[in-house]
Short mmCIF file of C-alpha atoms in Angstrom, two decimals:
data_model
loop_
_atom_site.label_atom_id
_atom_site.label_comp_id
_atom_site.label_asym_id
_atom_site.label_seq_id
_atom_site.Cartn_x
_atom_site.Cartn_y
_atom_site.Cartn_z
CA MET A 1 -8.94 -10.80 -15.53
CA PHE A 2 -10.56 -11.55 -12.19
CA LYS A 3 -14.31 -11.74 -12.72
CA ASN A 4 -14.54 -13.30 -9.30
CA MET A 5 -12.30 -12.97 -6.19
CA ILE A 6 -11.52 -15.02 -3.17
CA PHE A 7 -8.71 -13.48 -1.17
CA TYR A 8 -6.33 -14.71 1.49
CA ARG A 9 -3.70 -13.25 3.82
CA ILE A 10 -0.26 -14.88 3.38
CA SER A 11 1.78 -15.81 6.43
CA GLU A 12 4.57 -13.53 7.43
CA ALA A 13 6.75 -16.59 7.68
CA TRP A 14 6.75 -17.12 3.94
CA GLN A 15 9.77 -15.60 2.16
CA PRO A 16 8.78 -14.54 -1.41
CA ASP A 17 11.22 -15.95 -3.93
CA TRP A 18 10.14 -15.40 -7.51
CA THR A 19 12.78 -17.71 -9.03
CA GLN A 20 12.06 -20.52 -6.62
CA LEU A 21 8.29 -20.29 -7.23
CA ASP A 22 8.70 -20.17 -11.00
CA GLU A 23 10.83 -23.27 -10.96
CA ALA A 24 8.44 -25.09 -8.62
CA LEU A 25 5.39 -24.32 -10.73
CA ALA A 26 7.25 -25.47 -13.86
CA LYS A 27 7.32 -28.91 -12.24
CA GLN A 28 3.50 -28.81 -12.01
CA GLN A 29 3.04 -27.81 -15.67
CA PHE A 30 -0.21 -28.54 -17.29
CA GLU A 31 -0.58 -31.48 -19.63
CA GLU A 32 -3.68 -32.48 -21.56
CA CYS A 33 -5.66 -35.50 -20.37
CA GLY A 34 -4.43 -38.91 -21.45
CA ALA A 35 -6.80 -41.32 -23.20
CA THR A 36 -8.24 -42.73 -19.99
CA GLN A 37 -7.50 -39.73 -17.68
CA GLU A 38 -10.62 -37.94 -16.36
CA LYS A 39 -8.95 -34.68 -15.27
CA SER A 40 -5.66 -32.91 -15.54
CA VAL A 41 -4.63 -29.76 -13.62
CA GLY A 42 -1.40 -27.70 -13.95
CA TRP A 43 0.22 -24.35 -14.49
CA VAL A 44 0.69 -22.62 -17.87
CA PRO A 45 2.65 -19.47 -18.81
CA PRO A 46 0.25 -16.55 -18.04
CA ARG A 47 1.36 -14.69 -21.19
CA GLY A 48 0.33 -17.63 -23.28
CA GLU A 49 3.85 -18.01 -24.77
CA ASP A 50 5.40 -21.40 -25.26
CA ASN A 51 8.21 -22.05 -22.74
CA GLY A 52 7.39 -18.83 -21.01
CA ALA A 53 7.75 -18.14 -17.27
CA MET A 54 5.17 -19.65 -15.01
CA VAL A 55 5.20 -16.54 -12.74
CA GLU A 56 5.10 -13.09 -14.35
CA SER A 57 6.05 -10.07 -12.34
CA VAL A 58 4.47 -6.77 -13.39
CA GLY A 59 5.19 -3.81 -11.21
CA GLY A 60 5.98 -6.14 -8.33
CA GLN A 61 2.75 -8.06 -8.71
CA TRP A 62 2.98 -11.80 -9.41
CA ILE A 63 0.56 -13.32 -11.86
CA MET A 64 0.04 -17.01 -12.53
CA ARG A 65 -2.48 -19.05 -14.45
CA LEU A 66 -3.77 -22.53 -13.54
CA MET A 67 -5.34 -24.63 -16.31
CA SER A 68 -7.75 -27.53 -15.89
CA GLU A 69 -9.02 -30.02 -18.46
CA SER A 70 -11.68 -32.61 -17.77
CA LYS A 71 -13.43 -35.28 -19.82
CA MET A 72 -17.17 -34.71 -20.30
CA LEU A 73 -18.83 -38.12 -19.84
CA PRO A 74 -22.56 -37.84 -19.34
CA ALA A 75 -23.95 -40.20 -16.63
CA SER A 76 -26.74 -41.23 -19.06
CA VAL A 77 -24.18 -42.52 -21.54
CA LEU A 78 -22.22 -44.39 -18.86
CA ASN A 79 -25.35 -45.89 -17.33
CA ARG A 80 -26.59 -47.05 -20.77
CA LYS A 81 -23.38 -48.88 -21.50
CA LEU A 82 -23.37 -50.36 -18.06
CA GLY A 83 -26.99 -51.54 -18.51
CA ASP A 84 -26.02 -53.29 -21.78
CA LYS A 85 -23.23 -55.19 -19.99
CA LEU A 86 -25.43 -56.20 -17.11
CA ALA A 87 -28.06 -57.42 -19.57
CA GLN A 88 -25.50 -59.48 -21.45
CA ILE A 89 -24.32 -61.19 -18.27
CA GLU A 90 -27.88 -61.97 -17.15
CA ALA A 91 -28.75 -63.41 -20.58
CA LYS A 92 -25.60 -65.60 -20.89
CA GLU A 93 -25.14 -66.64 -17.26
CA GLY A 94 -28.65 -66.40 -15.88
CA ARG A 95 -27.56 -64.33 -12.92
CA LYS A 96 -27.61 -60.70 -11.80
CA PRO A 97 -24.16 -59.23 -10.84
CA GLY A 98 -23.76 -58.16 -7.21
CA LYS A 99 -22.93 -54.64 -5.98
CA LYS A 100 -19.21 -55.02 -6.07
CA GLU A 101 -19.18 -56.56 -9.53
CA LYS A 102 -21.50 -53.77 -10.83
CA GLN A 103 -19.00 -51.17 -9.60
CA GLU A 104 -16.14 -52.99 -11.32
CA LEU A 105 -18.22 -53.17 -14.56
CA LYS A 106 -18.99 -49.44 -14.26
CA ASP A 107 -15.26 -48.69 -13.99
CA GLU A 108 -14.63 -50.78 -17.08
CA CYS A 109 -17.32 -48.99 -18.94
CA LYS A 110 -15.80 -45.64 -18.00
CA LEU A 111 -12.36 -46.67 -19.23
CA ASP A 112 -13.91 -47.77 -22.47
CA LEU A 113 -15.78 -44.48 -22.96
CA LEU A 114 -13.16 -41.94 -21.74
CA PRO A 115 -11.04 -42.05 -24.98
CA MET A 116 -14.16 -40.97 -26.95
CA ALA A 117 -15.30 -38.26 -24.54
CA PHE A 118 -15.10 -34.59 -25.29
CA THR A 119 -12.79 -32.42 -23.20
CA LYS A 120 -13.46 -29.09 -21.46
CA GLN A 121 -10.71 -26.66 -20.52
CA GLY A 122 -10.83 -23.70 -18.06
CA GLY A 123 -8.25 -21.29 -16.70
CA LEU A 124 -7.98 -19.50 -13.41
CA TRP A 125 -5.91 -16.38 -12.72
CA VAL A 126 -3.84 -16.26 -9.48
CA TRP A 127 -2.39 -13.03 -8.18
CA ILE A 128 0.12 -12.69 -5.36
CA ASP A 129 0.97 -9.29 -3.92
CA PRO A 130 4.20 -10.14 -2.02
CA GLN A 131 4.43 -6.78 -0.31
CA ALA A 132 0.84 -6.75 0.95
CA ARG A 133 1.02 -10.50 1.69
CA LEU A 134 -2.17 -11.01 -0.39
CA LEU A 135 -3.35 -13.95 -2.48
CA VAL A 136 -6.24 -13.40 -4.87
CA LEU A 137 -7.91 -16.19 -6.86
CA ASP A 138 -10.17 -15.62 -9.87
CA THR A 139 -12.91 -18.05 -8.86
CA GLY A 140 -16.27 -18.09 -7.19
CA SER A 141 -15.88 -21.72 -6.12
CA GLN A 142 -14.32 -22.40 -2.75
CA GLY A 143 -13.55 -25.99 -3.82
CA ARG A 144 -11.51 -24.75 -6.75
CA ALA A 145 -9.78 -22.17 -4.52
CA ASP A 146 -8.74 -24.99 -2.09
CA GLU A 147 -7.28 -26.82 -5.03
CA VAL A 148 -5.09 -23.89 -5.95
CA VAL A 149 -4.00 -23.25 -2.40
CA THR A 150 -2.98 -26.89 -2.05
CA MET A 151 -0.84 -26.69 -5.21
CA LEU A 152 0.82 -23.52 -4.00
CA VAL A 153 1.50 -24.98 -0.52
CA GLU A 154 3.13 -28.07 -2.15
CA ALA A 155 5.18 -25.86 -4.51
CA SER A 156 6.51 -23.24 -2.09
CA PRO A 157 8.09 -24.09 1.23
CA GLY A 158 6.59 -22.19 4.12
CA PHE A 159 3.62 -20.93 2.13
CA ALA A 160 0.59 -20.67 4.30
CA VAL A 161 -2.59 -18.64 4.00
CA ALA A 162 -5.87 -17.92 5.76
CA LEU A 163 -9.12 -16.50 4.44
CA ILE A 164 -9.10 -12.83 5.36
CA ASP A 165 -11.02 -12.20 8.56
CA THR A 166 -12.90 -8.93 9.35
CA GLN A 167 -14.05 -7.39 12.59
CA THR A 168 -17.61 -7.15 11.23
CA SER A 169 -19.05 -10.03 9.25
CA PRO A 170 -20.03 -9.13 5.63
CA GLN A 171 -23.61 -10.30 6.38
CA ALA A 172 -24.04 -8.05 9.38
CA ALA A 173 -22.44 -5.10 7.57
CA MET A 174 -24.60 -5.55 4.46
CA ALA A 175 -27.69 -5.76 6.74
CA GLY A 176 -26.72 -2.53 8.45
CA TRP A 177 -26.05 -0.72 5.17
CA LEU A 178 -29.38 -1.77 3.68
CA HIS A 179 -31.34 -1.05 6.87
CA SER A 180 -29.89 2.46 7.20
CA HIS A 181 -29.92 3.12 3.41
CA ASP A 182 -26.36 4.25 3.99
CA ALA A 183 -23.26 2.71 2.12
CA PRO A 184 -19.79 2.92 3.69
CA ALA A 185 -17.51 5.77 2.65
CA GLY A 186 -16.15 5.29 -0.91
CA PHE A 187 -18.82 2.77 -1.85
CA THR A 188 -22.32 2.96 -3.33
CA ILE A 189 -25.07 0.32 -3.19
CA ASP A 190 -26.28 -0.81 -6.63
CA ARG A 191 -29.50 -2.44 -7.69
CA GLU A 192 -29.13 -6.12 -6.81
CA CYS A 193 -29.33 -8.07 -3.59
CA GLU A 194 -30.48 -11.35 -2.10
CA LEU A 195 -31.89 -11.94 1.34
CA LYS A 196 -32.42 -15.30 3.06
CA SER A 197 -34.36 -16.33 6.06
CA ALA A 198 -32.58 -18.32 8.74
CA ASP A 199 -35.72 -20.10 9.95
CA GLU A 200 -37.18 -23.35 8.75
CA SER A 201 -38.87 -21.75 5.76
CA LYS A 202 -35.46 -20.78 4.14
CA ALA A 203 -37.36 -18.11 2.31
CA VAL A 204 -35.38 -16.17 -0.27
CA VAL A 205 -36.08 -12.70 -1.68
CA ARG A 206 -34.03 -11.44 -4.69
CA TYR A 207 -33.94 -7.97 -6.14
CA ALA A 208 -32.48 -7.36 -9.61
CA ARG A 209 -32.31 -4.02 -11.41
CA HIS A 210 -34.32 -2.58 -8.55
CA PRO A 211 -33.69 0.33 -6.20
CA LEU A 212 -32.71 -0.94 -2.75
CA ASP A 213 -33.31 2.18 -0.68
CA ILE A 214 -36.92 1.07 0.08
CA ASP A 215 -38.72 0.34 3.28
CA GLU A 216 -39.63 -3.07 1.99
CA ILE A 217 -36.08 -4.26 2.28
CA ARG A 218 -35.88 -2.86 5.76
CA GLU A 219 -38.97 -4.78 6.71
CA HIS A 220 -37.51 -8.03 5.37
CA ILE A 221 -34.42 -7.55 7.50
CA ASP A 222 -36.51 -6.74 10.56
CA GLN A 223 -38.39 -10.00 9.99
CA GLY A 224 -35.14 -11.95 10.07
CA LYS A 225 -34.03 -12.18 6.44
CA MET A 226 -30.29 -11.52 6.21
CA PRO A 227 -28.49 -10.37 3.06
CA THR A 228 -26.29 -12.98 1.38
CA LYS A 229 -25.40 -10.89 -1.72
CA LEU A 230 -25.22 -7.21 -2.39
CA ALA A 231 -24.18 -5.40 -5.56
CA MET A 232 -21.87 -2.43 -4.90
CA THR A 233 -19.53 -0.02 -6.63
CA TRP A 234 -16.21 1.19 -5.30
CA ASP A 235 -15.15 4.78 -6.09
CA ASP A 236 -17.14 4.74 -9.30
CA ARG A 237 -14.37 2.54 -10.69
CA VAL A 238 -15.14 -1.14 -9.90
CA SER A 239 -18.52 -2.84 -9.54
CA PHE A 240 -18.96 -6.21 -7.84
CA VAL A 241 -21.36 -8.34 -5.78
CA LEU A 242 -20.27 -8.93 -2.20
CA THR A 243 -21.28 -12.27 -0.65
CA GLU A 244 -21.77 -13.28 2.96
CA GLY A 245 -18.51 -15.39 2.65
CA LEU A 246 -16.41 -12.27 1.81
CA GLN A 247 -16.19 -13.23 -1.88
CA LEU A 248 -16.52 -10.80 -4.76
CA LYS A 249 -18.50 -11.92 -7.81
CA LYS A 250 -19.31 -10.23 -11.12
CA VAL A 251 -16.26 -7.97 -10.75
CA ALA A 252 -16.00 -5.37 -13.53
CA LEU A 253 -13.83 -2.39 -14.16
CA LEU A 254 -15.92 0.59 -15.21
CA ASP A 255 -15.36 2.78 -18.19
CA VAL A 256 -13.72 5.48 -16.13
CA VAL A 257 -10.76 3.19 -15.43
CA MET A 258 -10.05 2.77 -19.12
CA GLU A 259 -10.28 6.46 -20.00
CA GLY A 260 -6.91 7.81 -21.14
CA GLN A 261 -5.63 4.32 -21.99
CA GLY A 262 -4.33 4.42 -25.53
CA GLN A 263 -3.59 1.56 -27.91
CA ASP A 264 -0.02 1.48 -26.70
CA ASP A 265 -1.30 0.52 -23.31
CA ALA A 266 -2.99 -2.67 -24.54
CA GLY A 267 -1.48 -6.03 -23.78
CA PHE A 268 -0.71 -8.35 -20.88
CA ASP A 269 1.39 -5.90 -18.88
CA ALA A 270 -1.10 -3.09 -19.15
CA ASP A 271 -4.00 -5.42 -18.24
CA VAL A 272 -2.17 -6.66 -15.14
CA ALA A 273 -1.03 -3.16 -14.06
CA ILE A 274 -4.59 -1.77 -14.44
CA ALA A 275 -6.34 -4.60 -12.73
CA THR A 276 -3.97 -5.04 -9.79
CA GLY A 277 -3.69 -1.23 -9.43
CA GLU A 278 -7.45 -0.93 -8.97
CA PHE A 279 -7.93 -4.07 -6.85
CA SER A 280 -5.00 -3.37 -4.56
CA GLN A 281 -6.88 -0.29 -3.40
CA LEU A 282 -10.40 -1.78 -3.49
CA ILE A 283 -9.57 -4.69 -1.19
CA PRO A 284 -8.10 -2.65 1.70
CA ASP A 285 -10.99 -0.18 1.44
CA LEU A 286 -13.49 -3.10 1.62
CA ILE A 287 -11.75 -4.61 4.63
CA GLN A 288 -11.83 -1.14 6.29
CA ALA A 289 -15.54 -0.84 5.58
CA LEU A 290 -16.03 -4.16 7.39
CA GLY A 291 -14.21 -2.81 10.51
CA GLY A 292 -10.70 -3.74 9.63
CA GLU A 293 -8.95 -7.16 9.82
CA GLY A 294 -9.55 -9.42 12.77
CA ARG A 295 -5.90 -10.51 12.96
CA THR A 296 -2.60 -8.75 12.60
CA GLU A 297 -0.84 -11.74 11.17
CA LEU A 298 -1.65 -15.31 10.12
CA GLY A 299 -2.58 -17.35 13.15
CA GLN A 300 -2.87 -14.36 15.51
CA LEU A 301 -5.52 -11.88 16.54
CA PRO A 302 -4.86 -8.19 17.01
CA ASP A 303 -4.01 -6.72 20.43
CA ARG A 304 -7.47 -5.40 21.46
CA GLY A 305 -8.18 -3.89 24.83
CA ASP A 306 -11.72 -5.37 25.02
CA ARG A 307 -10.47 -8.96 24.79
CA GLY A 308 -8.00 -10.53 27.15
CA ASP A 309 -7.56 -13.62 24.99
CA ALA A 310 -6.83 -11.75 21.77
CA LYS A 311 -3.03 -11.97 21.86
CA GLY A 312 -0.65 -14.58 20.59
CA PRO A 313 -1.16 -17.61 18.31
CA VAL A 314 -4.67 -19.09 18.10
CA GLY A 315 -4.56 -22.58 19.50
CA GLY A 316 -0.79 -22.67 19.19
CA GLU A 317 -1.08 -23.37 15.42
CA ASN A 318 2.07 -23.27 13.38
CA SER A 319 2.22 -22.27 9.75
CA ALA A 320 1.98 -25.90 8.61
CA THR A 321 -1.35 -26.24 10.52
CA ALA A 322 -2.58 -23.07 9.01
CA ALA A 323 -1.60 -24.20 5.59
CA GLU A 324 -3.49 -27.53 6.06
CA LYS A 325 -6.59 -25.64 7.14
CA ALA A 326 -6.44 -23.33 4.19
CA ALA A 327 -5.76 -26.10 1.71
CA GLY A 328 -8.03 -28.79 3.15
CA GLN A 329 -10.89 -26.81 4.68
CA GLY A 330 -10.76 -23.44 3.07
CA ALA A 331 -10.91 -21.72 6.43
CA GLY A 332 -8.13 -20.76 8.79
CA ALA A 333 -9.46 -17.58 10.31
CA THR A 334 -10.74 -17.23 13.86
CA GLN A 335 -13.74 -15.08 14.23
CA THR A 336 -14.32 -12.08 16.46
CA ASN A 337 -17.32 -9.82 16.88
CA ASN A 338 -17.07 -6.08 16.62
CA ALA A 339 -18.63 -4.20 19.50
CA SER A 340 -18.78 -0.94 17.62
CA GLY A 341 -20.87 0.17 14.67
CA ASN A 342 -24.58 1.01 14.39
CA ASP A 343 -27.10 -0.74 16.58
CA PHE A 344 -28.54 -2.93 13.83
CA ALA A 345 -25.14 -4.23 12.73
CA ARG A 346 -24.44 -5.06 16.41
CA ARG A 347 -27.70 -6.97 16.75
CA ALA A 348 -27.10 -8.85 13.56
CA ALA A 349 -23.65 -9.91 14.59
CA SER A 350 -24.79 -11.03 18.10
CA GLY A 351 -27.68 -12.94 16.48
CA GLY A 352 -25.37 -15.56 14.96
CA ALA A 353 -23.52 -13.81 12.13
CA HIS A 354 -19.83 -14.72 12.39
CA THR A 355 -17.03 -12.41 11.67
CA GLY A 356 -15.50 -13.41 8.35
CA PRO A 357 -16.03 -16.94 6.94
CA ARG A 358 -16.00 -19.42 9.80
CA GLN A 359 -16.12 -22.18 7.19
CA ALA A 360 -15.85 -22.40 3.42
CA PRO A 361 -18.98 -21.06 1.74
CA VAL A 362 -21.15 -23.63 -0.01
CA ASP A 363 -20.81 -23.48 -3.79
CA GLU A 364 -24.42 -22.88 -4.78
CA ASP A 365 -23.77 -22.76 -8.48
CA PRO A 366 -20.27 -24.14 -9.23
CA ALA A 367 -21.10 -24.40 -12.97
CA THR A 368 -20.91 -20.60 -13.28
CA ALA A 369 -17.32 -20.51 -11.98
CA PRO A 370 -14.74 -19.66 -14.65
CA PHE A 371 -12.55 -22.57 -13.62
#
């Protein structure tokens, strides 16, 4: 469970109702693609049991699973069939179809080919911690995350979320940790990172299976290259790669977590309890390492003495507006800059690094996402 993580803060206005949500998701149940249907998305019982609940509660943690199926129709196959049709028309009628007619012919070709296309299925785990007001999605693709959020907003009245915002941006914090060769309390820096230049060159430097406490990395940062990915380990229990957009990738529970777990502890309930037990501690610690959250509740900033405009709703947004932002844009968090921290982190933040994800991160490699 949860090889990747994108996490959101859920609005205080939303009233968790397990029964209502289970019934609502049952109405969005997954069905396989029809003969001429390109894609199908819906919920399945997370335990994998027929006619099972769509929302499973284990120790107060809600687990759901979204399934997607899509037809694999290579562009080369479609274009070849289209080319054959265009050639037939030109040979019989002595004319070349116009742009609009070509598009109509292409749509016809697609409908002809879809029933013969192979299908590909993928699943995505969804975790809601109703007490902590936390939504966690098992994907590294912001586009897929937006799709899930949209479905939850449609299913549950009052449901609204925002990407978690932090006082210090992940990029500025990672730069400070690498520059000082000092990880935050409870964390260690592993042997993988990526740095990118913000200038026209767009130069990229990647380190894999390489010590990162070297002067060479500090020099890269001094020259303007900022970290976009950094491998870390939390409490010697969970390893992950932190991104500039506050996503976690390559998440893995380490062997120490499984020590003492007998055969009787195997199964869905145990997997959920172990995973959520670890991650429910990791996420707050990571937020704290980034200076804490930049808002006390959805749509509001914390009451901070150094900012006179940091109180009350941001832009007068209501929960519906926040939900639309989260669902349609993948970003509902207002950014703030942290005035504390080491000198380098402060310079990095003031040099253009935003606090939290100002906009949805670009999916650089969506094919690697598990859904």
